[in-house]
């Protein structure tokens, strides 16, 4: 039975490597658990149940966390598409108050200004200079 688990590990890992969807990593780990139990000479039904339970528990508990962690850069890259673009201030940009919003392409974004920049009033045109945390850093044009 150990050879079955080793074969299943290789197949699941290969599918995960090809797809990179964080879907087959969980059955791969489940198969590893089954292989360990097989080496310890547990009955086949215990190996199978442990493999399935491990897969399901990991999938439901960790998949959303793993997707957030590994797809973080995609959100950042989307934000970086706005670098150099201009927007209009719709809520006063004031770093001391931690407030400020602009509109670009009909969407509203939270912004801040570079350090030691005064307040940027509503209606001014600003340029996106960088992405910091979840905000754009803007400079008056």
Short mmCIF file of N, CA, C and O in Angstrom, two decimals, residues 11-114:
data_model
loop_
_atom_site.label_atom_id
_atom_site.label_comp_id
_atom_site.label_asym_id
_atom_site.label_seq_id
_atom_site.Cartn_x
_atom_site.Cartn_y
_atom_site.Cartn_z
N UNK A 11 1.58 12.18 -8.10
CA UNK A 11 0.54 12.67 -9.01
C UNK A 11 -0.05 13.98 -8.49
O UNK A 11 -0.17 14.97 -9.24
N UNK A 12 -0.43 14.03 -7.23
CA UNK A 12 -1.03 15.25 -6.66
C UNK A 12 -0.04 16.41 -6.67
O UNK A 12 -0.40 17.54 -7.01
N UNK A 13 1.20 16.14 -6.34
CA UNK A 13 2.22 17.20 -6.34
C UNK A 13 2.46 17.71 -7.76
O UNK A 13 2.60 18.92 -7.99
N UNK A 14 2.48 16.81 -8.74
CA UNK A 14 2.67 17.22 -10.13
C UNK A 14 1.53 18.10 -10.61
O UNK A 14 1.75 19.13 -11.26
N UNK A 15 0.30 17.72 -10.26
CA UNK A 15 -0.86 18.53 -10.66
C UNK A 15 -0.79 19.90 -10.00
O UNK A 15 -1.06 20.92 -10.63
N UNK A 16 -0.39 19.95 -8.74
CA UNK A 16 -0.27 21.23 -8.04
C UNK A 16 0.80 22.10 -8.68
O UNK A 16 0.61 23.30 -8.87
N UNK A 17 1.92 21.52 -9.04
CA UNK A 17 3.00 22.28 -9.67
C UNK A 17 2.55 22.83 -11.02
O UNK A 17 2.86 23.97 -11.38
N UNK A 18 1.79 22.05 -11.76
CA UNK A 18 1.32 22.49 -13.08
C UNK A 18 0.27 23.59 -12.95
O UNK A 18 0.33 24.59 -13.67
N UNK A 19 -0.67 23.44 -12.03
CA UNK A 19 -1.79 24.39 -11.94
C UNK A 19 -1.52 25.56 -11.02
O UNK A 19 -2.05 26.65 -11.23
N UNK A 20 -0.73 25.37 -9.96
CA UNK A 20 -0.46 26.40 -8.96
C UNK A 20 -1.74 27.04 -8.42
O UNK A 20 -1.80 28.23 -8.17
N UNK A 21 -2.77 26.22 -8.25
CA UNK A 21 -4.05 26.73 -7.77
C UNK A 21 -4.28 26.52 -6.28
O UNK A 21 -5.35 26.83 -5.79
N UNK A 22 -3.32 26.00 -5.58
CA UNK A 22 -3.43 25.69 -4.16
C UNK A 22 -4.63 24.78 -3.88
O UNK A 22 -5.32 24.92 -2.89
N UNK A 23 -4.87 23.85 -4.79
CA UNK A 23 -5.96 22.90 -4.61
C UNK A 23 -5.41 21.51 -4.35
O UNK A 23 -5.90 20.81 -3.46
N UNK A 24 -4.40 21.10 -5.07
CA UNK A 24 -3.87 19.75 -4.91
C UNK A 24 -2.78 19.64 -3.87
O UNK A 24 -2.26 18.55 -3.63
N UNK A 25 -2.42 20.73 -3.23
CA UNK A 25 -1.43 20.65 -2.15
C UNK A 25 -2.02 19.90 -0.96
O UNK A 25 -1.33 19.16 -0.27
N UNK A 26 -3.30 20.08 -0.72
CA UNK A 26 -3.96 19.45 0.44
C UNK A 26 -4.06 17.95 0.27
O UNK A 26 -3.73 17.21 1.23
N UNK A 27 -4.49 17.42 -0.89
CA UNK A 27 -4.46 15.95 -1.05
C UNK A 27 -3.03 15.39 -1.01
O UNK A 27 -2.82 14.27 -0.56
N UNK A 28 -2.06 16.18 -1.46
CA UNK A 28 -0.68 15.73 -1.38
C UNK A 28 -0.29 15.49 0.07
O UNK A 28 0.30 14.45 0.41
N UNK A 29 -0.64 16.43 0.93
CA UNK A 29 -0.33 16.27 2.36
C UNK A 29 -1.12 15.11 2.95
O UNK A 29 -0.60 14.35 3.77
N UNK A 30 -2.38 14.98 2.54
CA UNK A 30 -3.18 13.84 3.00
C UNK A 30 -2.56 12.52 2.60
O UNK A 30 -2.53 11.56 3.39
N UNK A 31 -2.02 12.45 1.39
CA UNK A 31 -1.36 11.22 0.93
C UNK A 31 -0.08 10.95 1.72
O UNK A 31 0.28 9.79 1.97
N UNK A 32 0.61 12.01 2.11
CA UNK A 32 1.80 11.84 2.95
C UNK A 32 1.41 11.20 4.28
O UNK A 32 2.08 10.29 4.78
N UNK A 33 0.30 11.67 4.85
CA UNK A 33 -0.19 11.09 6.11
C UNK A 33 -0.53 9.61 5.89
O UNK A 33 -0.16 8.75 6.70
N UNK A 34 -1.19 9.30 4.79
CA UNK A 34 -1.51 7.90 4.47
C UNK A 34 -0.26 7.06 4.32
O UNK A 34 -0.21 5.92 4.80
N UNK A 35 0.77 7.62 3.68
CA UNK A 35 2.02 6.87 3.49
C UNK A 35 2.71 6.60 4.82
O UNK A 35 3.22 5.49 5.05
N UNK A 36 2.72 7.59 5.70
CA UNK A 36 3.34 7.40 7.02
C UNK A 36 2.60 6.30 7.79
O UNK A 36 3.22 5.41 8.40
N UNK A 37 1.27 6.35 7.75
CA UNK A 37 0.49 5.32 8.45
C UNK A 37 0.71 3.95 7.82
O UNK A 37 0.70 2.92 8.51
N UNK A 38 0.91 3.91 6.51
CA UNK A 38 1.20 2.65 5.83
C UNK A 38 2.55 2.09 6.29
O UNK A 38 2.67 0.88 6.52
N UNK A 39 3.54 2.97 6.41
CA UNK A 39 4.85 2.53 6.90
C UNK A 39 4.78 2.02 8.34
O UNK A 39 5.55 1.15 8.74
N UNK A 40 3.85 2.59 9.12
CA UNK A 40 3.67 2.15 10.50
C UNK A 40 2.74 0.93 10.59
O UNK A 40 2.37 0.51 11.68
N UNK A 41 2.32 0.41 9.42
CA UNK A 41 1.51 -0.79 9.28
C UNK A 41 0.12 -0.70 9.91
O UNK A 41 -0.39 -1.66 10.48
N UNK A 42 -0.50 0.48 9.79
CA UNK A 42 -1.90 0.62 10.19
C UNK A 42 -2.78 -0.02 9.11
O UNK A 42 -2.37 -0.11 7.96
N UNK A 43 -4.00 -0.41 9.46
CA UNK A 43 -4.90 -0.99 8.45
C UNK A 43 -5.20 0.03 7.34
O UNK A 43 -5.16 1.24 7.55
N UNK A 44 -5.51 -0.49 6.17
CA UNK A 44 -5.75 0.33 4.99
C UNK A 44 -6.89 1.32 5.24
O UNK A 44 -6.82 2.49 4.83
N UNK A 45 -7.95 0.90 5.92
CA UNK A 45 -9.09 1.80 6.12
C UNK A 45 -8.69 2.99 7.00
O UNK A 45 -9.17 4.11 6.80
N UNK A 46 -7.82 2.79 7.97
CA UNK A 46 -7.35 3.90 8.81
C UNK A 46 -6.49 4.84 7.98
O UNK A 46 -6.59 6.07 8.10
N UNK A 47 -5.65 4.30 7.12
CA UNK A 47 -4.82 5.12 6.23
C UNK A 47 -5.70 6.01 5.35
O UNK A 47 -5.47 7.22 5.23
N UNK A 48 -6.72 5.40 4.75
CA UNK A 48 -7.60 6.13 3.84
C UNK A 48 -8.39 7.21 4.57
O UNK A 48 -8.50 8.35 4.11
N UNK A 49 -8.96 6.86 5.72
CA UNK A 49 -9.74 7.83 6.50
C UNK A 49 -8.85 8.98 6.96
O UNK A 49 -9.23 10.16 6.86
N UNK A 50 -7.66 8.68 7.42
CA UNK A 50 -6.74 9.73 7.87
C UNK A 50 -6.34 10.64 6.72
O UNK A 50 -6.28 11.87 6.88
N UNK A 51 -6.10 10.05 5.55
CA UNK A 51 -5.73 10.86 4.38
C UNK A 51 -6.87 11.79 3.96
O UNK A 51 -6.65 12.97 3.71
N UNK A 52 -8.08 11.25 3.93
CA UNK A 52 -9.23 12.08 3.53
C UNK A 52 -9.51 13.16 4.57
O UNK A 52 -9.73 14.33 4.22
N UNK A 53 -9.49 12.80 5.84
CA UNK A 53 -9.74 13.80 6.88
C UNK A 53 -8.67 14.90 6.89
O UNK A 53 -8.99 16.08 7.02
N UNK A 54 -7.42 14.51 6.74
CA UNK A 54 -6.34 15.50 6.68
C UNK A 54 -6.55 16.44 5.51
O UNK A 54 -6.43 17.67 5.65
N UNK A 55 -6.89 15.89 4.35
CA UNK A 55 -7.13 16.71 3.16
C UNK A 55 -8.26 17.69 3.39
O UNK A 55 -8.11 18.89 3.12
N UNK A 56 -9.38 17.22 3.90
CA UNK A 56 -10.54 18.08 4.10
C UNK A 56 -10.29 19.16 5.15
O UNK A 56 -10.64 20.33 4.97
N UNK A 57 -9.68 18.76 6.26
CA UNK A 57 -9.41 19.73 7.33
C UNK A 57 -8.48 20.82 6.84
O UNK A 57 -8.72 22.01 7.03
N UNK A 58 -7.39 20.42 6.19
CA UNK A 58 -6.45 21.43 5.68
C UNK A 58 -7.09 22.32 4.62
O UNK A 58 -6.88 23.53 4.60
N UNK A 59 -7.87 21.71 3.74
CA UNK A 59 -8.52 22.49 2.68
C UNK A 59 -9.43 23.55 3.27
O UNK A 59 -9.34 24.73 2.90
N UNK A 60 -10.30 23.17 4.19
CA UNK A 60 -11.26 24.12 4.71
C UNK A 60 -10.66 25.12 5.71
O UNK A 60 -11.14 26.24 5.82
N UNK A 61 -9.62 24.73 6.42
CA UNK A 61 -9.03 25.64 7.41
C UNK A 61 -7.95 26.54 6.83
O UNK A 61 -7.82 27.70 7.27
N UNK A 62 -7.18 26.05 5.88
CA UNK A 62 -6.00 26.81 5.46
C UNK A 62 -6.06 27.37 4.04
O UNK A 62 -5.27 28.25 3.71
N UNK A 63 -6.95 26.90 3.19
CA UNK A 63 -6.92 27.34 1.80
C UNK A 63 -7.14 28.83 1.66
O UNK A 63 -6.39 29.51 0.95
N UNK A 64 -8.14 29.40 2.32
CA UNK A 64 -8.39 30.83 2.17
C UNK A 64 -7.21 31.66 2.66
O UNK A 64 -6.85 32.66 2.05
N UNK A 65 -6.59 31.22 3.75
CA UNK A 65 -5.41 31.92 4.25
C UNK A 65 -4.26 31.83 3.25
O UNK A 65 -3.60 32.83 2.95
N UNK A 66 -4.04 30.65 2.71
CA UNK A 66 -2.95 30.47 1.75
C UNK A 66 -3.18 31.29 0.48
O UNK A 66 -2.25 31.90 -0.05
N UNK A 67 -4.40 31.34 0.00
CA UNK A 67 -4.71 32.14 -1.19
C UNK A 67 -4.44 33.61 -0.92
O UNK A 67 -3.85 34.31 -1.74
N UNK A 68 -4.85 34.11 0.25
CA UNK A 68 -4.59 35.52 0.59
C UNK A 68 -3.10 35.81 0.64
O UNK A 68 -2.64 36.82 0.14
N UNK A 69 -2.35 34.92 1.25
CA UNK A 69 -0.91 35.14 1.40
C UNK A 69 -0.20 35.10 0.05
O UNK A 69 0.59 35.98 -0.28
N UNK A 70 -0.51 34.09 -0.76
CA UNK A 70 0.21 33.93 -2.02
C UNK A 70 -0.29 34.85 -3.11
O UNK A 70 0.43 35.11 -4.07
N UNK A 71 -1.50 35.37 -3.02
CA UNK A 71 -2.02 36.28 -4.04
C UNK A 71 -1.89 37.74 -3.65
O UNK A 71 -2.41 38.61 -4.33
N UNK A 72 -1.20 38.02 -2.57
CA UNK A 72 -1.02 39.40 -2.11
C UNK A 72 -0.33 40.26 -3.17
O UNK A 72 -0.69 41.40 -3.39
N UNK A 73 0.65 39.69 -3.84
CA UNK A 73 1.39 40.44 -4.85
C UNK A 73 0.51 40.83 -6.03
O UNK A 73 0.73 41.86 -6.66
N UNK A 74 -0.49 40.04 -6.35
CA UNK A 74 -1.38 40.37 -7.47
C UNK A 74 -2.13 41.66 -7.18
O UNK A 74 -2.28 42.51 -8.05
N UNK A 75 -2.62 41.82 -5.93
CA UNK A 75 -3.31 43.07 -5.59
C UNK A 75 -2.35 44.23 -5.68
O UNK A 75 -2.70 45.31 -6.14
N UNK A 76 -1.14 44.04 -5.22
CA UNK A 76 -0.14 45.11 -5.27
C UNK A 76 0.17 45.49 -6.71
O UNK A 76 0.29 46.65 -7.04
N UNK A 77 0.29 44.51 -7.59
CA UNK A 77 0.57 44.81 -8.99
C UNK A 77 -0.58 45.59 -9.61
O UNK A 77 -0.36 46.47 -10.42
N UNK A 78 -1.81 45.27 -9.24
CA UNK A 78 -2.95 46.03 -9.76
C UNK A 78 -2.85 47.48 -9.30
O UNK A 78 -3.09 48.39 -10.07
N UNK A 79 -2.51 47.68 -8.04
CA UNK A 79 -2.38 49.04 -7.52
C UNK A 79 -1.25 49.77 -8.23
O UNK A 79 -1.35 50.97 -8.49
N UNK A 80 -0.19 49.07 -8.56
CA UNK A 80 0.94 49.71 -9.22
C UNK A 80 0.61 50.18 -10.63
O UNK A 80 1.31 51.00 -11.20
N UNK A 81 -0.49 49.68 -11.20
CA UNK A 81 -0.93 50.16 -12.51
C UNK A 81 -1.36 51.62 -12.46
O UNK A 81 -1.44 52.28 -13.49
N UNK A 82 -1.65 52.12 -11.26
CA UNK A 82 -2.10 53.50 -11.11
C UNK A 82 -0.94 54.48 -10.93
O UNK A 82 -1.16 55.69 -10.91
N UNK A 83 0.28 54.00 -10.80
CA UNK A 83 1.42 54.89 -10.61
C UNK A 83 1.54 55.86 -11.79
O UNK A 83 1.46 55.47 -12.95
N UNK A 84 1.74 57.14 -11.47
CA UNK A 84 1.90 58.16 -12.50
C UNK A 84 0.59 58.73 -13.02
O UNK A 84 0.59 59.70 -13.77
N UNK A 85 -0.52 58.16 -12.64
CA UNK A 85 -1.83 58.65 -13.11
C UNK A 85 -2.31 59.79 -12.23
O UNK A 85 -1.84 59.98 -11.11
N UNK A 86 -3.25 60.55 -12.74
CA UNK A 86 -3.76 61.70 -12.00
C UNK A 86 -5.19 61.44 -11.55
O UNK A 86 -5.92 60.65 -12.14
N UNK A 87 -5.55 62.12 -10.46
CA UNK A 87 -6.89 62.04 -9.91
C UNK A 87 -7.27 63.37 -9.31
O UNK A 87 -6.45 64.29 -9.22
N UNK A 88 -8.50 63.47 -8.89
CA UNK A 88 -9.02 64.71 -8.30
C UNK A 88 -9.34 64.45 -6.84
O UNK A 88 -9.99 63.45 -6.50
N UNK A 89 -8.89 65.35 -5.97
CA UNK A 89 -9.12 65.22 -4.53
C UNK A 89 -10.61 65.44 -4.25
O UNK A 89 -11.18 66.46 -4.64
N UNK A 90 -11.25 64.48 -3.56
CA UNK A 90 -12.66 64.61 -3.20
C UNK A 90 -12.84 64.73 -1.69
O UNK A 90 -13.90 65.12 -1.22
N UNK A 91 -11.81 64.39 -0.93
CA UNK A 91 -11.80 64.59 0.52
C UNK A 91 -10.40 65.08 0.86
O UNK A 91 -9.41 64.46 0.48
N UNK A 92 -10.34 66.17 1.56
CA UNK A 92 -9.07 66.83 1.87
C UNK A 92 -7.99 65.84 2.31
O UNK A 92 -8.22 65.00 3.17
N UNK A 93 -6.81 65.96 1.69
CA UNK A 93 -5.69 65.08 2.02
C UNK A 93 -4.90 65.74 3.14
O UNK A 93 -4.31 66.79 2.97
N UNK A 94 -4.93 65.09 4.31
CA UNK A 94 -4.27 65.63 5.50
C UNK A 94 -3.62 64.47 6.25
O UNK A 94 -4.30 63.65 6.85
N UNK A 95 -2.30 64.42 6.20
CA UNK A 95 -1.58 63.31 6.84
C UNK A 95 -1.76 63.30 8.35
O UNK A 95 -1.81 62.24 8.96
N UNK A 96 -1.84 64.46 8.98
CA UNK A 96 -1.97 64.48 10.44
C UNK A 96 -3.30 63.90 10.88
O UNK A 96 -3.39 63.28 11.93
N UNK A 97 -4.32 64.06 10.06
CA UNK A 97 -5.63 63.50 10.38
C UNK A 97 -5.79 62.09 9.80
O UNK A 97 -6.76 61.40 10.09
N UNK A 98 -4.85 61.69 8.95
CA UNK A 98 -4.93 60.37 8.32
C UNK A 98 -6.09 60.26 7.36
O UNK A 98 -6.67 59.21 7.20
N UNK A 99 -6.42 61.38 6.71
CA UNK A 99 -7.58 61.40 5.82
C UNK A 99 -7.17 61.83 4.43
O UNK A 99 -6.15 62.49 4.24
N UNK A 100 -7.97 61.47 3.48
CA UNK A 100 -7.77 61.90 2.12
C UNK A 100 -8.31 60.89 1.14
O UNK A 100 -8.14 59.68 1.32
N UNK A 101 -9.01 61.40 0.11
CA UNK A 101 -9.55 60.53 -0.93
C UNK A 101 -9.46 61.24 -2.26
O UNK A 101 -9.59 62.46 -2.34
N UNK A 102 -9.24 60.44 -3.31
CA UNK A 102 -9.26 60.97 -4.67
C UNK A 102 -10.15 60.09 -5.52
O UNK A 102 -10.48 58.96 -5.13
N UNK A 103 -10.53 60.60 -6.69
CA UNK A 103 -11.25 59.78 -7.66
C UNK A 103 -10.41 59.67 -8.93
O UNK A 103 -9.78 60.63 -9.36
N UNK A 104 -10.41 58.46 -9.46
CA UNK A 104 -9.79 58.16 -10.75
C UNK A 104 -10.69 57.14 -11.43
O UNK A 104 -11.10 56.16 -10.80
N UNK A 105 -11.01 57.39 -12.68
CA UNK A 105 -11.82 56.45 -13.46
C UNK A 105 -13.14 56.13 -12.77
O UNK A 105 -13.62 55.01 -12.82
N UNK A 106 -13.71 57.10 -12.08
CA UNK A 106 -14.99 56.90 -11.42
C UNK A 106 -14.92 56.11 -10.12
O UNK A 106 -15.95 55.78 -9.55
N UNK A 107 -13.72 55.79 -9.66
CA UNK A 107 -13.55 55.05 -8.41
C UNK A 107 -12.88 55.94 -7.38
O UNK A 107 -12.11 56.83 -7.72
N UNK A 108 -13.19 55.71 -6.11
CA UNK A 108 -12.62 56.50 -5.02
C UNK A 108 -11.54 55.68 -4.33
O UNK A 108 -11.72 54.50 -4.06
N UNK A 109 -10.40 56.33 -4.04
CA UNK A 109 -9.27 55.67 -3.40
C UNK A 109 -8.81 56.46 -2.19
O UNK A 109 -8.79 57.69 -2.22
N UNK A 110 -8.40 55.75 -1.13
CA UNK A 110 -7.82 56.38 0.05
C UNK A 110 -6.38 56.75 -0.30
O UNK A 110 -5.66 55.98 -0.92
N UNK A 111 -5.99 57.97 0.10
CA UNK A 111 -4.64 58.45 -0.23
C UNK A 111 -4.01 59.15 0.96
O UNK A 111 -4.68 59.50 1.93
N UNK A 112 -2.71 59.36 0.84
CA UNK A 112 -1.98 60.20 1.78
C UNK A 112 -0.99 61.00 0.96
O UNK A 112 -0.79 60.74 -0.22
N UNK A 113 -0.36 61.98 1.60
CA UNK A 113 0.62 62.82 0.93
C UNK A 113 2.00 62.47 1.46
O UNK A 113 2.14 61.88 2.53
N UNK A 114 3.06 62.84 0.72
CA UNK A 114 4.40 62.61 1.24
C UNK A 114 4.60 63.36 2.55
O UNK A 114 3.92 64.35 2.82
#
